[in-house]
Coordinates of C-alpha atoms and ligand atoms in Angstrom, one line a residue:
M1 CA -14.7 31.1 3.3
T2 CA -14.6 33.6 0.4
A3 CA -17.6 34.2 -1.8
P4 CA -18.4 31.6 -4.4
A5 CA -16.8 32.3 -7.7
D6 CA -20.0 33.1 -9.5
L7 CA -20.7 36.0 -7.2
A8 CA -17.3 37.6 -7.4
P9 CA -17.0 40.4 -10.0
L10 CA -15.1 39.6 -13.1
T11 CA -11.8 41.4 -13.6
V12 CA -9.4 41.9 -16.5
A13 CA -7.3 39.1 -15.0
D14 CA -10.2 36.7 -15.5
G15 CA -10.0 37.3 -19.2
R16 CA -6.3 36.5 -19.2
I17 CA -7.0 33.4 -17.1
A18 CA -9.6 32.1 -19.6
E19 CA -7.2 32.8 -22.5
V20 CA -4.3 31.0 -20.9
L21 CA -6.5 28.1 -19.9
A22 CA -7.8 27.5 -23.5
R23 CA -4.5 28.2 -25.1
W24 CA -2.3 25.9 -23.0
W25 CA -4.6 23.3 -21.6
G26 CA -7.5 23.3 -24.0
F27 CA -9.9 23.6 -21.1
E28 CA -13.1 25.7 -21.3
T29 CA -13.7 26.7 -17.7
L30 CA -12.2 26.7 -14.3
R31 CA -13.9 24.8 -11.5
P32 CA -15.3 27.2 -8.9
L33 CA -12.6 26.8 -6.3
Q34 CA -9.9 26.8 -8.9
A35 CA -11.0 30.3 -9.9
E36 CA -10.9 31.4 -6.3
A37 CA -7.5 29.9 -5.7
I38 CA -6.0 31.4 -8.8
R39 CA -7.4 34.9 -8.0
A40 CA -5.8 34.6 -4.5
A41 CA -2.5 33.6 -6.1
L42 CA -2.5 36.5 -8.5
A43 CA -3.3 38.9 -5.7
C44 CA -0.5 37.4 -3.7
R45 CA -2.9 36.6 -0.9
D46 CA -2.0 33.5 1.1
S47 CA -4.4 30.6 0.6
L48 CA -5.1 27.1 1.7
L49 CA -7.0 25.0 -0.8
V50 CA -8.4 21.7 0.4
M51 CA -9.8 19.5 -2.4
P52 CA -10.0 15.8 -2.8
T53 CA -7.5 14.0 -5.1
G54 CA -8.5 14.6 -8.7
G55 CA -10.1 17.9 -7.8
G56 CA -7.7 19.9 -9.9
K57 CA -5.3 21.4 -7.4
S58 CA -2.3 21.5 -9.6
L59 CA -3.8 23.8 -12.1
C60 CA -4.1 26.4 -9.3
Y61 CA -0.3 26.8 -9.1
Q62 CA 0.5 26.0 -12.7
L63 CA -1.6 28.7 -14.2
P64 CA -0.8 32.0 -12.3
P65 CA 2.9 32.3 -13.4
L66 CA 1.7 32.1 -17.0
V67 CA -0.5 35.0 -16.4
D68 CA 2.0 37.3 -14.7
G69 CA 5.2 35.9 -16.2
G70 CA 7.2 35.2 -13.0
T71 CA 8.8 32.0 -11.7
D72 CA 6.9 30.2 -8.9
V73 CA 8.2 27.5 -6.7
V74 CA 6.3 24.3 -5.9
I75 CA 7.3 22.3 -2.9
S76 CA 6.5 18.6 -3.3
P77 CA 7.4 15.6 -1.0
L78 CA 8.4 13.1 -3.7
V79 CA 10.6 13.0 -6.7
A80 CA 8.2 10.8 -8.6
L81 CA 5.4 13.3 -8.1
M82 CA 7.6 16.1 -9.4
K83 CA 8.7 14.2 -12.4
D84 CA 5.2 13.3 -13.4
Q85 CA 4.1 16.9 -13.2
V86 CA 7.0 18.1 -15.2
D87 CA 6.3 15.5 -17.9
S88 CA 2.7 16.6 -18.0
L89 CA 3.7 20.2 -18.3
E90 CA 6.3 19.6 -21.0
A91 CA 3.6 17.9 -23.1
I92 CA 1.8 21.2 -23.3
G93 CA 5.1 23.1 -23.8
Y94 CA 5.1 24.6 -20.3
P95 CA 8.6 25.6 -19.1
A96 CA 9.0 23.7 -15.8
A97 CA 11.8 21.8 -14.1
A98 CA 12.4 19.8 -10.9
L99 CA 15.5 20.0 -8.8
H100 CA 16.1 16.7 -7.0
G101 CA 18.8 14.3 -5.9
A102 CA 18.5 12.0 -8.8
L103 CA 20.0 14.6 -11.2
D104 CA 23.7 14.8 -11.9
S105 CA 25.5 18.1 -11.3
P106 CA 25.5 19.3 -14.9
E107 CA 21.8 18.8 -15.1
R108 CA 21.3 20.7 -11.8
A109 CA 23.5 23.5 -13.1
R110 CA 21.5 23.7 -16.3
I111 CA 18.3 24.1 -14.3
R112 CA 19.8 26.8 -12.1
D113 CA 20.9 28.6 -15.3
R114 CA 17.4 28.5 -16.7
L115 CA 16.0 29.7 -13.4
A116 CA 18.5 32.6 -13.2
A117 CA 17.6 33.5 -16.8
G118 CA 14.0 33.7 -15.9
E119 CA 13.1 30.9 -18.4
L120 CA 11.1 28.8 -16.0
R121 CA 7.5 29.4 -14.9
L122 CA 7.6 26.7 -12.3
L123 CA 10.4 25.1 -10.3
F124 CA 9.7 22.0 -8.2
A125 CA 11.8 21.1 -5.2
A126 CA 11.6 19.0 -2.1
P127 CA 11.6 20.9 1.2
E128 CA 15.0 19.7 2.4
R129 CA 16.6 20.6 -0.9
L130 CA 14.9 24.0 -0.9
V131 CA 16.3 25.0 2.5
N132 CA 19.6 23.3 2.7
T133 CA 21.3 24.0 -0.7
G134 CA 21.6 27.8 -1.0
L135 CA 18.7 27.6 -3.4
L136 CA 16.8 30.2 -1.4
D137 CA 19.4 32.8 -2.1
L138 CA 19.1 32.2 -5.8
L139 CA 15.3 32.4 -5.5
A140 CA 15.6 35.7 -3.7
R141 CA 17.8 37.0 -6.4
V142 CA 15.4 36.1 -9.2
G143 CA 12.6 37.6 -7.2
V144 CA 10.3 34.6 -6.6
R145 CA 6.9 35.9 -5.6
R146 CA 4.9 32.8 -4.9
F147 CA 5.4 29.4 -3.2
A148 CA 3.0 26.6 -3.6
V149 CA 3.2 23.9 -0.9
D150 CA 1.8 20.7 -2.3
E151 CA 0.6 17.9 0.0
A152 CA 0.7 20.4 2.8
H153 CA -0.7 18.0 5.4
C154 CA 2.8 16.5 5.5
I155 CA 3.6 19.4 7.8
S156 CA 1.2 18.3 10.5
Q157 CA 1.7 15.5 12.9
W158 CA -2.1 15.2 13.1
G159 CA -2.1 14.2 9.4
H160 CA -1.6 10.7 8.2
D161 CA 1.6 11.4 6.5
F162 CA 3.8 13.6 8.7
R163 CA 7.2 14.5 7.3
P164 CA 9.4 16.3 9.7
E165 CA 11.4 18.0 6.9
Y166 CA 8.2 20.0 6.0
R167 CA 8.5 21.8 9.3
Q168 CA 11.5 23.7 7.8
L169 CA 9.2 25.5 5.5
A170 CA 8.3 27.8 8.4
L171 CA 11.3 29.9 7.3
L172 CA 9.8 30.8 4.0
R173 CA 7.6 33.4 5.7
E174 CA 10.6 35.0 7.3
R175 CA 12.8 34.9 4.2
F176 CA 10.2 36.0 1.8
P177 CA 7.9 38.4 3.7
A178 CA 6.3 39.8 0.6
A179 CA 5.7 36.5 -1.2
G180 CA 2.4 34.6 -1.4
I181 CA 2.3 31.2 0.3
H182 CA -0.3 28.8 -1.0
A183 CA -0.9 25.5 0.6
F184 CA -2.6 22.5 -1.1
T185 CA -3.9 19.3 0.4
A186 CA -6.6 16.6 0.2
T187 CA -6.7 16.1 3.9
A188 CA -9.8 17.7 5.3
T189 CA -9.8 17.5 9.1
P190 CA -10.0 20.9 10.8
R191 CA -7.1 20.1 13.1
V192 CA -4.7 19.5 10.2
R193 CA -6.0 22.5 8.4
D194 CA -5.3 24.8 11.4
D195 CA -1.9 23.2 11.8
I196 CA -1.0 24.0 8.2
V197 CA -2.0 27.6 8.6
A198 CA 0.0 28.0 11.8
Q199 CA 3.1 26.1 10.8
L200 CA 3.5 28.0 7.5
G201 CA 2.6 31.3 9.1
L202 CA -0.1 32.0 6.6
R203 CA -1.4 35.6 6.8
D204 CA -5.2 36.0 6.6
P205 CA -5.3 33.1 4.1
A206 CA -8.2 32.5 1.8
L207 CA -9.6 29.2 3.1
L208 CA -11.0 27.3 0.2
V209 CA -12.5 24.0 1.1
G210 CA -14.0 21.9 -1.7
T211 CA -16.5 19.1 -1.5
F212 CA -15.1 15.7 -0.7
D213 CA -17.5 13.6 -2.5
R214 CA -16.2 12.1 -5.8
P215 CA -19.4 11.4 -7.7
N216 CA -17.7 9.5 -10.5
L217 CA -16.5 6.8 -8.1
V218 CA -18.7 3.8 -7.5
Y219 CA -18.0 2.3 -4.1
R220 CA -18.7 -1.3 -3.3
V221 CA -18.0 -3.4 -0.2
V222 CA -18.2 -7.1 -0.8
P223 CA -17.9 -9.8 1.9
R224 CA -14.6 -11.6 1.3
T225 CA -15.0 -15.3 0.9
D226 CA -12.6 -16.4 -1.8
R227 CA -10.0 -13.7 -2.3
G228 CA -8.4 -14.9 -5.5
G229 CA -11.6 -15.9 -7.2
Q230 CA -13.3 -12.6 -6.3
V231 CA -10.4 -10.6 -7.5
E232 CA -10.4 -12.4 -10.9
Q233 CA -14.1 -11.9 -11.2
I234 CA -14.0 -8.1 -10.4
L235 CA -11.0 -7.6 -12.7
G236 CA -13.0 -9.3 -15.4
R237 CA -15.2 -6.2 -15.5
H238 CA -12.1 -4.1 -16.4
R239 CA -10.3 -6.0 -19.1
G240 CA -7.7 -3.8 -20.8
E241 CA -8.2 -1.0 -18.3
A242 CA -5.9 0.3 -15.5
S243 CA -6.5 -1.4 -12.1
I244 CA -4.7 -1.2 -8.8
V245 CA -5.2 -4.2 -6.4
Y246 CA -4.1 -3.4 -2.9
C247 CA -3.1 -6.2 -0.5
I248 CA -1.9 -6.0 3.1
S249 CA 1.1 -8.3 2.8
R250 CA 4.0 -8.4 0.4
R251 CA 3.7 -12.2 0.0
E252 CA 0.1 -11.8 -1.0
T253 CA 0.9 -9.3 -3.8
E254 CA 3.3 -11.7 -5.4
Q255 CA 1.0 -14.7 -5.1
L256 CA -2.0 -12.8 -6.5
A257 CA 0.0 -11.1 -9.3
G258 CA 1.3 -14.6 -10.3
R259 CA -2.2 -16.0 -10.3
L260 CA -3.5 -13.1 -12.4
A261 CA -0.6 -13.3 -14.9
A262 CA -1.4 -17.0 -15.3
T263 CA -4.9 -16.1 -16.5
G264 CA -3.4 -13.8 -19.2
L265 CA -3.7 -10.5 -17.5
L266 CA -0.8 -8.0 -17.7
A267 CA -0.2 -7.8 -14.0
E268 CA 2.9 -7.1 -11.8
P269 CA 3.5 -7.1 -8.1
Y270 CA 4.8 -4.0 -6.3
H271 CA 6.0 -3.7 -2.7
A272 CA 8.8 -2.0 -0.8
G273 CA 10.7 -5.3 -0.5
L274 CA 11.3 -5.6 -4.3
D275 CA 14.5 -4.2 -5.6
P276 CA 14.2 -0.6 -6.6
D277 CA 15.0 -1.3 -10.2
R278 CA 12.1 -3.7 -10.6
R279 CA 9.8 -1.3 -8.7
H280 CA 10.8 1.5 -11.0
R281 CA 10.2 -0.7 -14.1
T282 CA 6.7 -1.7 -12.9
Q283 CA 5.8 1.9 -12.2
E284 CA 7.0 3.0 -15.6
A285 CA 5.3 0.2 -17.4
F286 CA 2.0 1.0 -15.7
A287 CA 2.4 4.7 -16.6
R288 CA 3.1 3.9 -20.3
E289 CA 0.1 1.5 -20.3
A290 CA 2.4 -1.5 -21.0
I291 CA 0.7 -3.3 -18.1
D292 CA -2.9 -3.0 -16.8
V293 CA -2.8 -4.3 -13.3
V294 CA -0.5 -3.6 -10.4
V295 CA -1.0 -5.8 -7.3
A296 CA 0.6 -3.8 -4.5
T297 CA 1.0 -2.9 -0.9
V298 CA 0.3 0.7 0.1
A299 CA 3.9 1.4 -0.9
F300 CA 2.5 1.9 -4.4
G301 CA 0.7 5.1 -4.3
M302 CA 2.1 8.5 -3.8
G303 CA 3.5 9.4 -7.2
I304 CA 1.1 7.3 -9.2
D305 CA -0.6 9.9 -11.2
R306 CA -2.0 7.7 -14.0
S307 CA -5.3 9.5 -14.5
N308 CA -7.3 6.7 -16.1
V309 CA -7.3 4.1 -13.3
R310 CA -10.7 2.5 -13.6
L311 CA -10.6 0.2 -10.6
V312 CA -9.1 0.3 -7.1
L313 CA -9.6 -3.0 -5.4
H314 CA -8.7 -3.6 -1.8
T315 CA -8.4 -7.2 -0.8
G316 CA -7.8 -6.3 2.8
L317 CA -9.0 -3.6 5.1
P318 CA -7.1 -0.3 5.1
K319 CA -6.1 1.0 8.6
S320 CA -8.2 4.2 8.3
L321 CA -10.8 6.0 6.2
E322 CA -8.1 8.6 5.5
A323 CA -6.0 5.9 3.9
Y324 CA -9.0 4.5 2.1
Q325 CA -10.0 7.9 0.7
Q326 CA -6.4 8.5 -0.4
E327 CA -6.0 5.1 -2.0
T328 CA -9.4 5.1 -3.8
G329 CA -8.7 8.7 -4.7
R330 CA -6.3 7.2 -7.3
A331 CA -9.2 6.0 -9.3
G332 CA -10.9 8.1 -11.9
R333 CA -8.8 11.2 -11.6
D334 CA -9.8 12.1 -15.2
G335 CA -13.4 12.5 -13.9
L336 CA -14.7 9.4 -15.8
A337 CA -16.5 6.7 -13.9
A338 CA -14.3 4.3 -11.9
E339 CA -14.9 1.5 -9.4
C340 CA -13.7 1.1 -5.8
V341 CA -14.2 -2.3 -4.3
L342 CA -13.4 -3.4 -0.8
L343 CA -13.3 -7.1 0.0
Y344 CA -14.2 -7.1 3.6
S345 CA -13.7 -9.6 6.4
S346 CA -13.5 -8.6 10.1
A347 CA -10.6 -11.0 10.4
D348 CA -8.5 -8.0 9.1
V349 CA -9.7 -5.9 12.0
F350 CA -8.3 -8.4 14.5
S351 CA -5.0 -8.6 12.6
W352 CA -4.6 -4.8 12.6
E353 CA -5.5 -4.6 16.2
A354 CA -2.8 -7.1 17.1
L355 CA -0.3 -5.3 14.9
V356 CA -1.1 -1.8 16.3
R357 CA -0.5 -3.1 19.8
K358 CA 2.7 -5.0 18.9
S359 CA 4.3 -2.0 17.1
A360 CA 3.4 0.4 19.9
A361 CA 4.9 -2.0 22.5
E362 CA 8.1 -2.3 20.4
S363 CA 8.5 1.5 20.0
D364 CA 10.6 3.6 22.3
L365 CA 7.6 5.5 23.5
E366 CA 6.7 5.8 27.2
P367 CA 3.8 3.6 28.3
R368 CA 1.4 6.6 28.5
Q369 CA 2.3 7.7 25.0
Q370 CA 2.1 4.1 23.7
E371 CA -1.4 3.9 25.0
A372 CA -2.4 7.2 23.4
L373 CA -0.9 6.0 20.1
V374 CA -2.8 2.7 20.3
N375 CA -6.0 4.4 21.1
A376 CA -5.7 6.9 18.2
Q377 CA -5.0 4.1 15.8
L378 CA -7.8 1.9 17.0
E379 CA -10.2 4.8 16.6
H380 CA -9.2 5.1 13.0
L381 CA -9.5 1.4 12.5
H382 CA -12.9 1.2 14.0
A383 CA -14.2 4.1 11.8
M384 CA -13.0 2.1 8.8
R385 CA -14.7 -1.0 10.1
R386 CA -18.0 0.8 10.7
Y387 CA -17.9 2.1 7.1
A388 CA -17.4 -1.4 5.8
Q389 CA -20.1 -3.1 7.8
A390 CA -22.8 -0.4 7.6
A391 CA -25.5 -0.9 5.0
R392 CA -25.8 2.8 4.3
C393 CA -24.9 5.0 1.3
R394 CA -21.1 4.9 1.0
H395 CA -20.9 8.4 -0.5
A396 CA -22.9 9.8 2.4
A397 CA -20.8 7.9 5.0
L398 CA -17.5 9.1 3.5
S399 CA -18.6 12.7 3.2
E400 CA -19.8 12.8 6.8
Y401 CA -16.7 11.3 8.1
F402 CA -14.8 14.2 6.5
G403 CA -17.2 16.6 8.1
Q404 CA -19.4 17.4 5.2
R405 CA -23.1 17.0 4.7
Y406 CA -24.2 14.8 1.8
E407 CA -27.4 16.1 0.4
P408 CA -28.7 13.6 -2.2
A409 CA -31.1 11.0 -0.8
T410 CA -29.4 8.4 -2.9
C411 CA -26.1 8.6 -4.7
G412 CA -26.8 6.1 -7.5
A413 CA -23.2 5.1 -7.3
C414 CA -22.7 2.7 -4.4
D415 CA -23.6 -0.9 -3.8
V416 CA -26.2 0.1 -1.2
C417 CA -28.0 2.7 -3.2
L418 CA -27.9 0.5 -6.3
G419 CA -29.5 -2.2 -4.3
E420 CA -26.8 -4.8 -5.0
T421 CA -26.4 -6.0 -1.4
A422 CA -28.7 -8.9 -0.5
S423 CA -29.5 -10.3 2.9
M424 CA -29.7 -14.0 3.5
A425 CA -33.1 -15.5 3.5
A426 CA -32.7 -17.2 6.9
G427 CA -30.4 -14.8 8.7
T428 CA -31.7 -15.3 12.2
V429 CA -31.8 -19.1 11.9
T430 CA -28.3 -19.3 10.5
A431 CA -27.0 -17.0 13.2
Q432 CA -28.6 -19.3 15.8
K433 CA -27.0 -22.4 14.3
I434 CA -23.6 -20.7 14.5
L435 CA -24.1 -19.4 18.0
S436 CA -25.2 -22.7 19.4
C437 CA -22.2 -24.3 17.8
V438 CA -20.0 -21.8 19.7
A439 CA -21.9 -22.7 22.9
R440 CA -21.3 -26.5 22.3
V441 CA -17.5 -26.2 21.6
G442 CA -17.4 -24.3 24.9
G443 CA -15.8 -21.0 23.8
R444 CA -12.4 -22.5 23.5
F445 CA -11.9 -22.5 19.7
G446 CA -11.3 -20.0 16.9
V447 CA -13.3 -19.1 13.9
R448 CA -11.9 -21.7 11.6
H449 CA -12.6 -24.6 13.9
V450 CA -16.2 -23.5 14.6
A451 CA -16.8 -23.2 10.9
E452 CA -15.3 -26.7 10.3
V453 CA -17.7 -28.2 12.8
L454 CA -20.6 -26.5 11.3
R455 CA -19.7 -27.7 7.9
G456 CA -19.2 -31.3 9.1
A457 CA -15.5 -31.4 8.2
R458 CA -13.3 -34.4 9.1
T459 CA -10.2 -32.8 10.6
D460 CA -7.8 -34.0 13.2
G461 CA -8.9 -31.4 15.7
I462 CA -12.6 -32.4 15.3
A463 CA -11.8 -36.1 15.8
R464 CA -9.5 -35.4 18.8
H465 CA -12.2 -33.3 20.6
R466 CA -15.0 -35.6 19.4
H467 CA -16.7 -32.6 17.9
D468 CA -18.3 -34.8 15.3
A469 CA -20.6 -36.0 18.0
L470 CA -22.0 -32.6 18.6
S471 CA -25.6 -31.9 17.5
T472 CA -24.3 -28.8 15.6
F473 CA -21.9 -30.9 13.6
G474 CA -22.7 -30.5 9.9
L475 CA -25.6 -28.1 10.4
L476 CA -24.3 -25.8 7.6
A477 CA -22.9 -28.6 5.4
D478 CA -24.4 -27.1 2.3
L479 CA -22.1 -24.0 2.5
D480 CA -18.4 -23.9 1.9
Q481 CA -15.7 -23.2 4.5
R482 CA -15.0 -19.6 3.5
T483 CA -18.7 -18.7 3.4
V484 CA -19.2 -20.0 6.9
E485 CA -16.2 -18.2 8.2
N486 CA -17.5 -15.0 6.7
L487 CA -20.8 -15.5 8.4
V488 CA -19.0 -16.0 11.7
H489 CA -17.1 -12.7 11.1
Q490 CA -20.4 -10.9 10.3
L491 CA -21.6 -11.9 13.7
L492 CA -18.4 -10.7 15.3
D493 CA -18.8 -7.4 13.5
Q494 CA -22.3 -6.9 14.8
E495 CA -21.1 -7.8 18.2
L496 CA -23.4 -10.7 18.4
L497 CA -20.4 -12.8 19.2
A498 CA -17.2 -12.0 21.0
R499 CA -13.6 -12.8 20.4
T500 CA -10.6 -12.9 22.8
G501 CA -7.4 -11.2 22.0
G502 CA -3.9 -12.8 22.1
D503 CA -2.1 -15.1 19.8
R504 CA -4.8 -17.7 19.6
P505 CA -8.1 -15.9 19.8
V506 CA -11.2 -17.9 20.5
V507 CA -14.8 -17.0 19.9
T508 CA -17.2 -16.8 22.9
L509 CA -20.8 -15.9 23.5
N510 CA -21.9 -12.6 25.0
D511 CA -25.2 -11.2 26.3
R512 CA -26.4 -10.3 22.8
S513 CA -25.7 -13.9 21.6
W514 CA -28.0 -15.2 24.2
E515 CA -30.7 -12.8 23.0
V516 CA -30.4 -14.2 19.5
L517 CA -30.5 -17.8 20.8
R518 CA -33.6 -17.1 22.9
G519 CA -35.3 -15.6 19.8
A520 CA -35.4 -12.2 21.3
R521 CA -33.3 -10.6 18.5
E522 CA -33.5 -10.7 14.7
V523 CA -30.3 -11.0 12.8
V524 CA -29.6 -9.7 9.3
L525 CA -26.7 -11.4 7.5
L526 CA -25.4 -10.4 4.1
E527 CA -25.4 -13.0 1.4
P528 CA -21.6 -13.6 1.1
R529 CA -21.6 -13.8 -2.6
S530 CA -20.4 -11.1 -4.9
G531 CA -21.4 -10.8 -8.5
R532 CA -24.4 -8.7 -8.9
V533 CA -23.4 -5.2 -10.2
R534 CA -25.5 -2.6 -11.9
T535 CA -24.4 0.1 -14.4
T536 CA -24.4 3.6 -13.0
R537 CA -25.6 6.7 -14.7
T538 CA -22.1 8.2 -14.9
E539 CA -20.7 5.0 -16.5
A540 CA -23.5 5.2 -19.1
D541 CA -23.0 9.0 -19.7
D542 CA -19.2 8.7 -20.0
W543 CA -19.7 6.5 -23.0
Q544 CA -22.6 8.3 -24.5
D545 CA -22.1 8.7 -28.3
V546 CA -18.4 7.7 -28.0
D547 CA -17.2 5.6 -31.0
R548 CA -15.6 2.9 -28.9
D549 CA -13.6 1.5 -31.8
L550 CA -12.1 5.0 -32.5
F551 CA -11.4 5.4 -28.8
E552 CA -9.4 2.1 -28.8
R553 CA -7.5 3.2 -31.9
L554 CA -6.6 6.5 -30.3
R555 CA -5.5 4.7 -27.2
R556 CA -3.2 2.4 -29.2
W557 CA -1.7 5.3 -30.9
R558 CA -1.2 7.1 -27.6
R559 CA 0.6 4.0 -26.2
R560 CA 3.0 4.1 -29.2
I561 CA 3.8 7.8 -28.6
A562 CA 4.3 7.1 -24.9
E563 CA 6.7 4.3 -25.7
A564 CA 8.6 6.3 -28.2
R565 CA 8.9 9.3 -25.9
G566 CA 9.4 7.3 -22.7
K567 CA 6.6 9.3 -21.1
P568 CA 3.5 8.4 -19.1
A569 CA 0.7 7.9 -21.6
W570 CA -1.7 10.2 -19.7
T571 CA 0.7 13.1 -20.0
I572 CA 0.3 12.8 -23.8
F573 CA -3.5 12.9 -23.6
D574 CA -6.0 11.9 -20.9
D575 CA -8.9 9.5 -21.5
K576 CA -11.4 12.2 -21.3
S577 CA -9.8 14.1 -24.2
L578 CA -9.6 10.9 -26.3
R579 CA -13.3 10.2 -25.6
S580 CA -14.2 13.7 -26.5
I581 CA -12.4 13.2 -29.9
A582 CA -14.0 9.8 -30.3
R583 CA -17.4 11.4 -29.7
D584 CA -17.0 14.5 -31.9
R585 CA -15.0 12.8 -34.7
P586 CA -13.5 16.2 -35.8
A587 CA -12.6 16.5 -39.5
S588 CA -10.6 19.8 -39.4
P589 CA -8.0 21.4 -37.1
A590 CA -10.6 24.0 -36.1
A591 CA -13.0 21.2 -35.0
L592 CA -10.2 19.4 -33.2
L593 CA -9.4 22.6 -31.3
R594 CA -12.9 22.5 -29.9
C595 CA -12.4 19.1 -28.3
R596 CA -11.4 18.9 -24.7
G597 CA -7.8 19.0 -23.8
I598 CA -6.6 20.3 -27.2
G599 CA -4.6 23.5 -26.9
E600 CA -2.2 25.1 -29.3
K601 CA 0.8 22.9 -28.5
R602 CA -1.1 19.6 -28.8
L603 CA -2.7 20.8 -32.0
A604 CA 0.7 21.5 -33.5
D605 CA 2.2 18.3 -32.2
F606 CA -0.5 15.8 -32.8
G607 CA -3.3 17.5 -34.9
A608 CA -2.4 15.8 -38.2
A609 CA -2.0 12.3 -36.6
I610 CA -5.3 12.6 -34.8
L611 CA -7.2 13.8 -37.9
D612 CA -5.7 10.8 -39.8
I613 CA -6.9 8.4 -37.2
V614 CA -10.4 9.8 -37.1
A615 CA -10.5 9.6 -40.9
G616 CA -9.5 5.9 -40.7
R617 CA -6.0 6.5 -42.2
E618 CA -2.6 5.4 -40.8
P619 CA -1.4 8.3 -38.8
A620 CA 1.6 10.3 -39.9
D621 CA 4.4 9.8 -37.4
A622 CA 4.5 12.4 -34.7
Ligands
LIG1 P1 -5.3 17.0 -7.8 O1 -3.9 17.6 -7.9 O2 -6.2 17.8 -7.0 O3 -5.3 15.6 -7.4 P2 -5.2 17.3 -10.7 O4 -4.6 18.6 -10.7 O5 -4.3 16.1 -11.0 O6 -5.9 17.0 -9.3 O7 -6.4 17.3 -11.7 C1 -7.2 16.1 -11.9 C2 -7.7 16.1 -13.3 O8 -8.6 17.1 -13.6 C3 -6.6 16.2 -14.4 O9 -6.9 15.2 -15.4 C4 -6.8 17.6 -14.9 O10 -6.3 17.7 -16.2 C5 -8.3 17.8 -14.8 N1 -8.6 19.2 -14.7 C6 -8.2 20.1 -13.7 N2 -8.8 21.3 -13.9 C7 -9.6 21.2 -15.0 C8 -10.5 22.1 -15.6 N3 -10.6 23.4 -15.2 N4 -11.2 21.7 -16.7 C9 -11.0 20.4 -17.1 N5 -10.2 19.5 -16.5 C10 -9.5 19.9 -15.5
LIG2 ZN1 -25.0 5.6 -2.1

């Protein structure tokens, strides 16, 4: 690691950096690692910057070419990502373009002309387009000095998102021996990091690794009992705000989106099975703030840059903490408080296990490789499960998983530290009732049946097996079915109960169950009810002195501009900037220029309209 920014001597370039930052972006300071990364870029020293989503990686490759006036190239895996970035850059007057397959040939030719004329500061391209279209020759002719490889973990098969076409980037080092190569990723594991350095052939790179903790995110894990009802309740805390609800199956996204739409929410489903046109429209509507909620499978993600997502809600368990970190990373990219809730049931662990085994068995891999694949995936899954079921600080657990110490004794921003989780009054007794019911039905039935017996339900199965005659029949009649099933799953999670594999898994007792039944072991069960939530410090601070009514008026105006221009709303202005205006209530252009996010271009484009809105007048059309 290089020395922290505040110890490094200031140079003339630093003055230029500050000037460019204020003039184009309206930002006051760089974050420490940004300064390091930008200095490395300007010195043409290779670098690898590892920062969590929202950490501010893009600025590190956007700023340098404005300082030294060259054209830099950004390699990005997805067209959607490139387009969003170009839109954001155009909003501040930054000359950038993306070359991709969705352009027609006159459009492509125009971009190549601008490139040849030296008009562009940044050119975005996907790796396959970069190496297979003669583009490299053109880049060599215009004298490109820097390449930024975004989402660089895609080059590593140890990462969670390997893309073979990234491997071709190895030839950049050969073709451009004098150029700086700068890699950017949010994936922190040392193995992936080393792989990136090796594959890209980075020379003595500056290794810049940021902190993984996202203090503005509030993490909560809630026992899942009534999916639909819980989702409605949690979304109720975010009326009118952007939310992403992740589901495991496609069918679920459609059902849930339908249910939410029926309650008056602006919600749409999104999954890979919908036709591309509809997917595209949903994504655009979300970007322009025409809808608030997207109910999606993980297919919705990469390329969603909306920075003011205030809630990411998982209705099912992600397959790994890497995936969870990435999906929740889409919340609060603007640095304002946002909530990440996981509705947890260990039933999902079993479904994933079955799926992992099935897909390995159906692959063309050899048995040995299949086994290795299954084991690796189960390891990820079980790390995810441990996170969900542990009653310890979520920020600490996530940081440690990604190899970083978490110093604060309490984060003040997770369900555990906020004291929102509650244990059941009679945990041990309830566990004993459940376990003795499993003993009575003879270890031949699944979770649902056991729960039905405990609740005293009148089902065909119970009648057929005469389980209504058992002494445990109706022992938990005061609880509902989902609650009892959740309690059984909590026992499975704590390995106080076992479950067989296969198509029709049954629950059985193990040694630990008997310890509980004998009274030799205490059991803590979480109250399977959600609802209690506390306001965090960040949430309160974010709204400190903000005129909420003015903020809403600014947002409505932003939505109109976004509609009119057909651009994502946050590329016009992010929420943090709007709140800064709604806090300071500037009355003159000079005062407006002091607000966050206002540089020269935005002042010229929108200054008059914003001052009108602040003064309570109808804004002049922009
Ligand atoms: P990443 O690419 O690492 O996910 P982004 O580049 O999208 O992160 O930046 C996340 C947010 O932080 C954006 O809203 C961006 O405008 C803001 N940001 C980045 N750098 C700064 C800075 N130096 N000062 C203020 N805001 C910043
Ligand atoms: Zn905590």
